[in-house]
Short mmCIF file of N, CA and C in Angstrom, two decimals:
data_model
loop_
_atom_site.label_atom_id
_atom_site.label_comp_id
_atom_site.label_asym_id
_atom_site.label_seq_id
_atom_site.Cartn_x
_atom_site.Cartn_y
_atom_site.Cartn_z
N MET B 110 0.63 -1.13 -0.16
CA MET B 110 0.09 -0.04 0.27
C MET B 110 0.32 1.12 0.52
N SER B 111 0.53 2.11 -0.66
CA SER B 111 1.12 3.28 -0.78
C SER B 111 0.85 4.34 0.37
N ASP B 112 2.17 5.49 0.82
CA ASP B 112 1.33 6.06 1.31
C ASP B 112 0.93 7.54 0.78
N ILE B 113 0.66 7.61 -0.46
CA ILE B 113 0.70 8.23 -1.13
C ILE B 113 -1.31 8.73 -1.22
N ASP B 114 -1.43 10.18 -0.41
CA ASP B 114 -2.89 10.11 -0.98
C ASP B 114 -3.53 10.06 -1.50
N PRO B 115 -4.23 9.21 -2.36
CA PRO B 115 -4.81 9.56 -3.35
C PRO B 115 -5.80 10.57 -3.75
N LEU B 116 -5.92 11.58 -2.60
CA LEU B 116 -6.78 12.54 -3.56
C LEU B 116 -5.94 13.83 -2.94
N ALA B 117 -4.71 13.15 -2.33
CA ALA B 117 -3.85 15.07 -2.20
C ALA B 117 -3.99 15.83 -3.85
N ARG B 118 -3.91 16.86 -3.77
CA ARG B 118 -3.52 17.26 -4.95
C ARG B 118 -2.40 17.61 -6.15
N THR B 119 -1.83 16.99 -5.63
CA THR B 119 0.07 17.13 -5.97
C THR B 119 -0.04 15.20 -6.71
N ALA B 120 -0.50 14.32 -6.10
CA ALA B 120 -0.40 13.21 -6.75
C ALA B 120 -1.21 13.38 -7.92
N VAL B 121 -1.09 12.45 -8.90
CA VAL B 121 -1.31 12.12 -10.26
C VAL B 121 -2.14 11.03 -10.22
N ALA B 122 -1.13 9.65 -9.36
CA ALA B 122 -2.04 8.09 -9.11
C ALA B 122 -1.50 7.90 -8.40
N PRO B 123 -1.72 7.46 -6.62
CA PRO B 123 -1.70 6.56 -5.71
C PRO B 123 0.03 5.88 -6.27
N ASP B 124 0.13 5.34 -7.78
CA ASP B 124 1.43 4.08 -7.88
C ASP B 124 2.36 5.30 -8.68
N GLY B 125 2.37 6.76 -9.00
CA GLY B 125 2.98 7.11 -9.82
C GLY B 125 2.49 7.33 -11.26
N THR B 126 1.48 6.38 -11.48
CA THR B 126 1.43 6.62 -12.86
C THR B 126 1.50 8.02 -13.64
N PRO B 127 1.61 8.40 -14.56
CA PRO B 127 1.89 9.34 -15.75
C PRO B 127 0.67 9.68 -16.19
N PRO B 128 0.48 10.89 -16.19
CA PRO B 128 -1.08 11.14 -16.51
C PRO B 128 -1.02 11.10 -18.09
N LEU B 129 -2.85 10.95 -18.76
CA LEU B 129 -2.87 10.87 -19.84
C LEU B 129 -3.30 12.47 -20.37
N LEU B 130 -3.77 13.01 -18.85
CA LEU B 130 -4.02 14.31 -19.64
C LEU B 130 -3.68 15.48 -18.02
N ALA B 131 -3.46 16.06 -17.84
CA ALA B 131 -3.39 17.27 -16.85
C ALA B 131 -3.37 18.50 -17.25
N GLU B 132 -3.94 18.97 -17.07
CA GLU B 132 -4.84 20.29 -17.34
C GLU B 132 -5.52 21.35 -15.99
N THR B 133 -5.42 23.07 -16.19
CA THR B 133 -6.00 23.68 -15.25
C THR B 133 -6.96 24.36 -16.57
N PHE B 134 -8.26 24.70 -15.79
CA PHE B 134 -9.37 24.90 -16.38
C PHE B 134 -10.03 26.06 -15.53
N ASP B 135 -11.06 26.67 -16.37
CA ASP B 135 -11.78 27.54 -15.68
C ASP B 135 -13.30 27.45 -17.29
N ALA B 136 -14.61 28.31 -16.53
CA ALA B 136 -14.97 28.31 -17.66
C ALA B 136 -14.50 28.39 -19.56
N ASP B 137 -14.69 29.02 -19.59
CA ASP B 137 -13.48 28.92 -21.64
C ASP B 137 -13.10 28.01 -21.40
N ARG B 138 -12.60 26.77 -21.16
CA ARG B 138 -11.83 25.85 -20.82
C ARG B 138 -12.43 24.61 -20.90
N VAL B 139 -13.67 24.33 -19.90
CA VAL B 139 -14.46 23.36 -19.91
C VAL B 139 -14.80 22.19 -21.84
N THR B 140 -14.99 22.71 -22.07
CA THR B 140 -16.02 22.03 -23.49
C THR B 140 -14.21 21.62 -23.75
N GLU B 141 -13.27 22.11 -24.00
CA GLU B 141 -12.02 21.51 -24.72
C GLU B 141 -10.94 20.72 -24.04
N ILE B 142 -11.39 21.20 -22.71
CA ILE B 142 -10.97 19.57 -21.77
C ILE B 142 -11.56 18.16 -22.07
N ARG B 143 -13.04 18.58 -21.88
CA ARG B 143 -14.20 17.90 -21.85
C ARG B 143 -14.37 16.80 -23.07
N HIS B 144 -13.72 17.21 -24.55
CA HIS B 144 -13.22 16.82 -25.26
C HIS B 144 -12.02 15.68 -25.74
N ALA B 145 -10.70 16.49 -24.84
CA ALA B 145 -9.48 15.51 -24.49
C ALA B 145 -10.00 14.61 -23.94
N VAL B 146 -10.13 14.68 -22.52
CA VAL B 146 -11.05 13.32 -21.76
C VAL B 146 -11.50 12.72 -22.46
N ALA B 147 -12.84 13.00 -23.20
CA ALA B 147 -12.90 12.03 -23.85
C ALA B 147 -12.43 11.22 -25.31
N ALA B 148 -11.81 11.88 -25.70
CA ALA B 148 -10.95 11.36 -26.45
C ALA B 148 -9.85 10.54 -26.02
N ARG B 149 -9.00 10.60 -24.85
CA ARG B 149 -7.81 9.91 -24.45
C ARG B 149 -8.97 8.55 -23.50
N SER B 150 -9.82 8.52 -23.01
CA SER B 150 -10.98 7.79 -21.93
C SER B 150 -10.97 6.41 -22.76
N GLU B 151 -11.19 7.73 -24.26
CA GLU B 151 -11.33 6.23 -25.61
C GLU B 151 -10.49 5.50 -26.04
N ALA B 152 -9.21 6.34 -25.71
CA ALA B 152 -7.93 5.54 -26.52
C ALA B 152 -7.98 4.33 -25.22
N THR B 153 -8.03 4.49 -24.14
CA THR B 153 -7.88 3.65 -23.11
C THR B 153 -8.73 2.24 -23.02
N GLY B 154 -9.52 2.73 -23.92
CA GLY B 154 -10.57 1.76 -24.39
C GLY B 154 -12.19 1.34 -23.36
N LEU B 155 -12.12 2.44 -22.98
CA LEU B 155 -13.43 2.86 -22.58
C LEU B 155 -14.85 3.07 -23.46
N GLN B 156 -16.02 2.78 -24.01
CA GLN B 156 -16.24 3.24 -25.29
C GLN B 156 -17.98 2.77 -25.15
N GLY B 157 -18.56 3.36 -25.53
CA GLY B 157 -20.07 3.53 -25.46
C GLY B 157 -20.72 4.13 -24.48
N ALA B 158 -21.64 3.48 -23.85
CA ALA B 158 -22.53 4.72 -22.84
C ALA B 158 -21.43 4.48 -21.03
N ARG B 159 -20.81 4.01 -21.12
CA ARG B 159 -19.59 3.66 -20.45
C ARG B 159 -18.81 4.97 -20.48
N LEU B 160 -18.50 5.12 -21.76
CA LEU B 160 -17.59 6.46 -22.10
C LEU B 160 -18.54 8.03 -21.83
N ASP B 161 -19.83 7.70 -22.26
CA ASP B 161 -20.37 8.53 -22.67
C ASP B 161 -20.53 9.27 -21.24
N ASP B 162 -21.49 8.12 -20.25
CA ASP B 162 -21.26 8.74 -18.77
C ASP B 162 -20.34 9.08 -17.74
N PHE B 163 -19.23 8.18 -18.41
CA PHE B 163 -17.70 9.23 -17.85
C PHE B 163 -17.87 10.36 -17.97
N VAL B 164 -17.39 10.82 -19.40
CA VAL B 164 -17.37 12.25 -19.85
C VAL B 164 -17.79 12.99 -19.43
N LEU B 165 -19.14 12.55 -18.96
CA LEU B 165 -20.62 13.79 -18.32
C LEU B 165 -20.21 13.56 -16.85
N ALA B 166 -19.71 12.61 -16.44
CA ALA B 166 -19.25 12.99 -14.92
C ALA B 166 -18.43 13.94 -14.50
N VAL B 167 -17.15 13.26 -15.15
CA VAL B 167 -15.91 14.88 -15.40
C VAL B 167 -16.66 16.09 -15.48
N ASN B 168 -17.30 16.17 -16.80
CA ASN B 168 -17.61 17.93 -16.88
C ASN B 168 -18.75 18.33 -15.72
N GLU B 169 -19.78 17.68 -15.19
CA GLU B 169 -20.39 17.63 -14.00
C GLU B 169 -18.98 18.31 -13.05
N LEU B 170 -17.82 17.77 -12.67
CA LEU B 170 -17.49 18.07 -11.83
C LEU B 170 -16.49 19.10 -11.99
N MET B 171 -15.73 19.26 -13.24
CA MET B 171 -15.75 21.11 -13.77
C MET B 171 -16.32 21.72 -13.54
N THR B 172 -17.17 21.50 -13.87
CA THR B 172 -18.59 22.88 -14.09
C THR B 172 -18.77 22.90 -12.46
N ASN B 173 -19.17 21.81 -11.73
CA ASN B 173 -19.16 22.21 -10.15
C ASN B 173 -17.83 23.52 -9.86
N ALA B 174 -16.78 23.35 -10.60
CA ALA B 174 -15.24 23.66 -9.84
C ALA B 174 -15.41 25.06 -10.19
N VAL B 175 -16.01 25.29 -11.39
CA VAL B 175 -15.89 26.54 -11.55
C VAL B 175 -17.10 26.89 -10.99
N ARG B 176 -18.35 26.72 -11.02
CA ARG B 176 -19.68 27.50 -10.36
C ARG B 176 -19.33 27.68 -8.75
N HIS B 177 -18.46 26.76 -8.54
CA HIS B 177 -18.93 26.90 -6.65
C HIS B 177 -17.24 27.19 -6.22
N GLY B 178 -16.17 26.42 -7.05
CA GLY B 178 -15.15 26.11 -6.19
C GLY B 178 -13.55 27.04 -6.38
N GLY B 179 -14.18 28.48 -6.63
CA GLY B 179 -13.15 29.17 -6.83
C GLY B 179 -13.38 29.63 -8.09
N GLY B 180 -14.10 29.14 -9.47
CA GLY B 180 -13.93 29.88 -11.02
C GLY B 180 -12.64 28.53 -11.91
N GLN B 181 -12.36 28.18 -11.00
CA GLN B 181 -11.24 27.59 -11.96
C GLN B 181 -10.73 26.36 -11.17
N GLY B 182 -10.25 25.57 -11.90
CA GLY B 182 -9.42 23.73 -11.02
C GLY B 182 -8.73 23.51 -11.93
N TRP B 183 -8.29 22.16 -11.98
CA TRP B 183 -7.28 21.65 -12.66
C TRP B 183 -7.80 20.11 -12.53
N LEU B 184 -6.91 18.98 -13.29
CA LEU B 184 -7.87 17.62 -13.59
C LEU B 184 -6.73 16.78 -14.20
N ARG B 185 -6.49 15.65 -13.48
CA ARG B 185 -6.14 14.80 -13.81
C ARG B 185 -5.95 13.53 -13.68
N LEU B 186 -5.70 13.35 -15.33
CA LEU B 186 -6.74 12.17 -15.78
C LEU B 186 -5.71 10.81 -16.74
N TRP B 187 -5.58 9.31 -15.34
CA TRP B 187 -4.77 8.88 -15.79
C TRP B 187 -5.15 6.83 -15.37
N SER B 188 -4.32 5.66 -16.13
CA SER B 188 -5.19 4.71 -16.08
C SER B 188 -3.87 4.06 -15.52
N THR B 189 -4.93 2.72 -15.17
CA THR B 189 -3.40 2.08 -13.91
C THR B 189 -4.28 0.95 -13.69
N GLY B 190 -3.62 -0.89 -13.82
CA GLY B 190 -4.92 -1.43 -13.28
C GLY B 190 -5.73 -1.71 -14.13
N GLY B 191 -6.07 -1.49 -15.34
CA GLY B 191 -7.32 -2.04 -15.44
C GLY B 191 -8.38 -0.65 -15.12
N THR B 192 -8.31 0.32 -14.52
CA THR B 192 -9.06 0.82 -14.34
C THR B 192 -8.55 2.37 -14.64
N LEU B 193 -9.49 3.65 -15.56
CA LEU B 193 -9.01 4.92 -15.72
C LEU B 193 -9.90 5.95 -14.52
N TYR B 194 -9.05 6.44 -13.64
CA TYR B 194 -9.30 7.68 -13.00
C TYR B 194 -9.69 9.05 -13.68
N CYS B 195 -10.54 10.13 -12.65
CA CYS B 195 -10.03 11.23 -13.24
C CYS B 195 -10.28 12.35 -12.40
N LEU B 196 -9.31 12.99 -11.54
CA LEU B 196 -9.27 13.84 -10.26
C LEU B 196 -9.76 15.17 -10.61
N VAL B 197 -10.91 15.71 -10.39
CA VAL B 197 -10.95 17.58 -10.24
C VAL B 197 -11.12 18.09 -8.66
N SER B 198 -10.01 19.09 -8.94
CA SER B 198 -9.63 20.06 -7.57
C SER B 198 -10.26 21.41 -7.82
N ASP B 199 -10.87 21.51 -6.82
CA ASP B 199 -10.77 23.18 -7.01
C ASP B 199 -9.69 24.20 -5.45
N THR B 200 -10.09 25.01 -5.23
CA THR B 200 -9.86 26.01 -4.26
C THR B 200 -11.00 26.72 -3.74
N GLY B 201 -12.13 26.40 -3.85
CA GLY B 201 -13.73 26.79 -3.22
C GLY B 201 -13.39 26.46 -1.36
N ALA B 202 -14.48 27.00 -1.00
CA ALA B 202 -14.81 27.29 0.45
C ALA B 202 -14.81 25.90 0.81
N GLY B 203 -15.65 24.69 -0.09
CA GLY B 203 -15.46 23.76 0.67
C GLY B 203 -17.10 23.14 -0.04
N ILE B 204 -17.44 21.63 0.61
CA ILE B 204 -19.10 21.22 0.18
C ILE B 204 -19.24 21.07 2.04
N GLY B 205 -20.17 20.91 2.39
CA GLY B 205 -20.49 20.70 4.11
C GLY B 205 -20.36 19.09 4.10
N THR B 206 -20.44 18.75 5.13
CA THR B 206 -20.76 17.05 5.41
C THR B 206 -22.30 16.29 4.93
N GLU B 207 -23.14 17.18 5.41
CA GLU B 207 -24.39 17.24 5.24
C GLU B 207 -24.68 16.92 3.85
N ARG B 208 -24.76 17.98 2.88
CA ARG B 208 -24.61 17.73 1.35
C ARG B 208 -23.29 16.51 1.20
N LEU B 209 -22.34 16.27 1.53
CA LEU B 209 -21.74 15.11 0.93
C LEU B 209 -22.49 13.42 1.57
N ASP B 210 -22.99 13.53 2.48
CA ASP B 210 -23.48 12.21 3.33
C ASP B 210 -24.76 12.41 2.23
N ASP B 211 -25.37 13.49 1.78
CA ASP B 211 -26.51 13.38 1.30
C ASP B 211 -26.54 12.49 0.07
N ARG B 212 -26.76 10.98 0.15
CA ARG B 212 -27.19 10.33 -0.87
C ARG B 212 -28.45 10.26 -2.65
N ARG B 213 -29.49 10.94 -1.50
CA ARG B 213 -30.55 11.16 -2.05
C ARG B 213 -30.45 11.91 -3.70
N ARG B 214 -31.46 11.21 -4.78
CA ARG B 214 -31.73 11.72 -5.94
C ARG B 214 -32.47 13.26 -5.39
N PRO B 215 -31.64 14.52 -6.45
CA PRO B 215 -32.51 15.67 -6.07
C PRO B 215 -33.25 15.42 -6.77
N LEU B 216 -34.57 16.49 -6.26
CA LEU B 216 -35.83 16.83 -6.10
C LEU B 216 -36.22 17.55 -8.09
N PRO B 217 -36.67 16.33 -8.83
CA PRO B 217 -36.92 17.09 -10.24
C PRO B 217 -37.10 18.52 -10.46
N GLU B 218 -37.57 19.37 -9.52
CA GLU B 218 -37.62 20.59 -10.24
C GLU B 218 -36.99 21.66 -9.16
N ILE B 219 -36.09 21.13 -8.73
CA ILE B 219 -34.77 22.09 -7.77
C ILE B 219 -33.50 21.87 -9.00
N ALA B 220 -33.28 23.28 -9.72
CA ALA B 220 -32.71 23.47 -11.01
C ALA B 220 -31.06 22.78 -10.86
N GLY B 221 -30.66 22.93 -9.34
CA GLY B 221 -29.36 22.46 -8.67
C GLY B 221 -28.84 21.40 -7.95
N GLY B 222 -28.14 21.10 -7.63
CA GLY B 222 -27.51 20.06 -6.43
C GLY B 222 -27.34 18.54 -7.82
N TRP B 223 -27.88 18.72 -8.99
CA TRP B 223 -27.39 17.46 -9.48
C TRP B 223 -25.97 16.84 -9.89
N GLY B 224 -24.78 18.07 -9.83
CA GLY B 224 -23.19 17.48 -9.89
C GLY B 224 -23.00 16.42 -9.11
N LEU B 225 -22.78 16.31 -8.25
CA LEU B 225 -22.31 15.25 -7.46
C LEU B 225 -23.10 13.77 -7.49
N TRP B 226 -24.26 14.14 -7.91
CA TRP B 226 -25.32 12.88 -7.12
C TRP B 226 -25.04 12.26 -8.74
N LEU B 227 -24.99 12.80 -9.55
CA LEU B 227 -24.80 12.63 -11.17
C LEU B 227 -23.28 11.94 -11.21
N ALA B 228 -22.49 12.63 -10.96
CA ALA B 228 -21.09 12.57 -10.89
C ALA B 228 -20.64 10.50 -10.42
N ARG B 229 -21.57 10.59 -9.27
CA ARG B 229 -21.61 9.36 -8.54
C ARG B 229 -22.58 8.07 -9.00
N GLN B 230 -23.42 8.39 -9.50
CA GLN B 230 -24.31 7.68 -9.71
C GLN B 230 -23.71 7.03 -11.50
N LEU B 231 -22.71 7.88 -12.21
CA LEU B 231 -22.17 7.56 -13.54
C LEU B 231 -20.81 6.62 -14.39
N SER B 232 -20.18 7.02 -12.68
CA SER B 232 -19.07 6.19 -12.29
C SER B 232 -18.96 5.27 -11.09
N ASP B 233 -18.02 4.26 -11.15
CA ASP B 233 -17.69 2.95 -10.63
C ASP B 233 -17.64 3.72 -9.56
N GLU B 234 -17.02 4.65 -8.43
CA GLU B 234 -16.30 4.61 -8.10
C GLU B 234 -15.90 6.57 -7.28
N MET B 235 -16.53 6.53 -6.36
CA MET B 235 -16.17 8.53 -6.04
C MET B 235 -15.91 8.41 -4.54
N LEU B 236 -14.67 9.88 -5.09
CA LEU B 236 -14.50 9.50 -3.44
C LEU B 236 -14.35 11.30 -3.49
N VAL B 237 -14.15 11.99 -2.12
CA VAL B 237 -14.62 12.91 -2.14
C VAL B 237 -14.02 13.72 -0.93
N ASP B 238 -12.81 14.89 -1.16
CA ASP B 238 -12.03 15.13 0.12
C ASP B 238 -12.58 17.06 -0.18
N SER B 239 -13.06 17.26 0.87
CA SER B 239 -13.32 18.82 1.26
C SER B 239 -13.07 19.14 2.42
N GLY B 240 -12.63 21.07 2.18
CA GLY B 240 -12.73 20.97 3.53
C GLY B 240 -12.82 23.03 3.02
N PRO B 241 -11.88 23.97 3.91
CA PRO B 241 -11.91 25.39 3.53
C PRO B 241 -11.18 25.05 2.18
N ALA B 242 -9.76 24.59 2.31
CA ALA B 242 -9.09 25.05 1.05
C ALA B 242 -9.31 24.49 0.23
N GLY B 243 -10.20 24.31 -0.24
CA GLY B 243 -10.93 23.22 -1.71
C GLY B 243 -11.24 21.45 -1.24
N THR B 244 -11.88 21.39 -2.85
CA THR B 244 -12.33 19.82 -2.77
C THR B 244 -11.67 19.54 -4.03
N THR B 245 -11.14 18.15 -3.98
CA THR B 245 -11.19 17.19 -4.59
C THR B 245 -11.64 15.69 -5.12
N VAL B 246 -12.43 15.51 -6.22
CA VAL B 246 -13.22 14.57 -6.79
C VAL B 246 -12.42 13.59 -7.15
N ARG B 247 -12.61 12.17 -7.08
CA ARG B 247 -11.32 11.29 -8.15
C ARG B 247 -13.04 10.33 -8.18
N ILE B 248 -13.22 10.08 -9.52
CA ILE B 248 -14.27 9.03 -9.89
C ILE B 248 -12.97 8.03 -10.60
N SER B 249 -13.86 7.08 -11.30
CA SER B 249 -13.39 6.17 -11.68
C SER B 249 -14.06 5.22 -12.86
N ALA B 250 -13.98 4.42 -13.82
CA ALA B 250 -14.31 3.52 -14.57
C ALA B 250 -13.22 2.18 -14.75
N HIS B 251 -13.94 1.22 -14.43
CA HIS B 251 -13.24 -0.03 -14.57
C HIS B 251 -13.12 -0.93 -16.08
N LEU B 252 -12.02 -1.02 -16.66
CA LEU B 252 -11.71 -0.51 -17.84
C LEU B 252 -12.55 -2.26 -18.94
N ASP B 253 -11.61 -3.20 -17.30
CA ASP B 253 -12.12 -4.71 -18.38
C ASP B 253 -14.17 -4.37 -18.54
N ALA B 254 -15.08 -3.90 -18.08
CA ALA B 254 -16.70 -3.67 -17.60
C ALA B 254 -17.01 -2.68 -19.11
N ALA B 255 -15.54 -2.73 -20.06
CA ALA B 255 -16.10 -1.09 -21.10
C ALA B 255 -16.72 -2.41 -21.94
N GLY B 256 -17.99 -1.77 -22.14
CA GLY B 256 -18.88 -2.07 -23.41
C GLY B 256 -20.53 -2.92 -22.43
N SER B 257 -20.20 -3.17 -20.78
CA SER B 257 -21.53 -3.84 -20.45
C SER B 257 -21.82 -2.83 -19.50
N GLU B 258 -22.59 -3.33 -18.55
CA GLU B 258 -23.23 -2.72 -17.35
C GLU B 258 -22.75 -1.88 -16.70
N ARG B 259 -22.41 -1.29 -15.52
CA ARG B 259 -21.66 -0.12 -15.27
C ARG B 259 -21.91 -1.64 -13.86
N PRO B 260 -21.05 -2.12 -12.48
CA PRO B 260 -21.31 -2.55 -11.86
C PRO B 260 -22.37 -2.56 -10.87
N THR B 261 -22.94 -3.11 -10.49
CA THR B 261 -23.70 -3.25 -9.37
C THR B 261 -23.53 -3.91 -7.97
N GLY B 262 -24.12 -2.77 -7.27
CA GLY B 262 -24.02 -3.78 -5.55
C GLY B 262 -23.14 -2.62 -4.46
#
């Protein structure tokens, strides 16, 4: 087991794997980086609905960073051990524990609040580290499940 915190802002991957993509972003770069994430994710073997789901989840995380996390953030994308990971960090004021612990689907009539819920639903795993210095979210997609339904459980 590595001593590197997988959610640390400086860590690209817990095992030191080089990134497929490492970018800073603001509102003007979200679309560009979403396309780059899609291309690199597809090149790793993610495809079909699983690719679309993963890219949408990443888009939601970047959008949250821009809207709620200080207007900008940074993204790291890597693949290791048959899993594709994306880490999105920002320097916002953080997300409250009550909000992070709430796993319920947002009410349809509510315009906001869907980003984290969607990211959690559309990825195989989601880890969140949030505090007054910012938020880091890591999502993953198992590559061996590409072309099949997301694992349940």
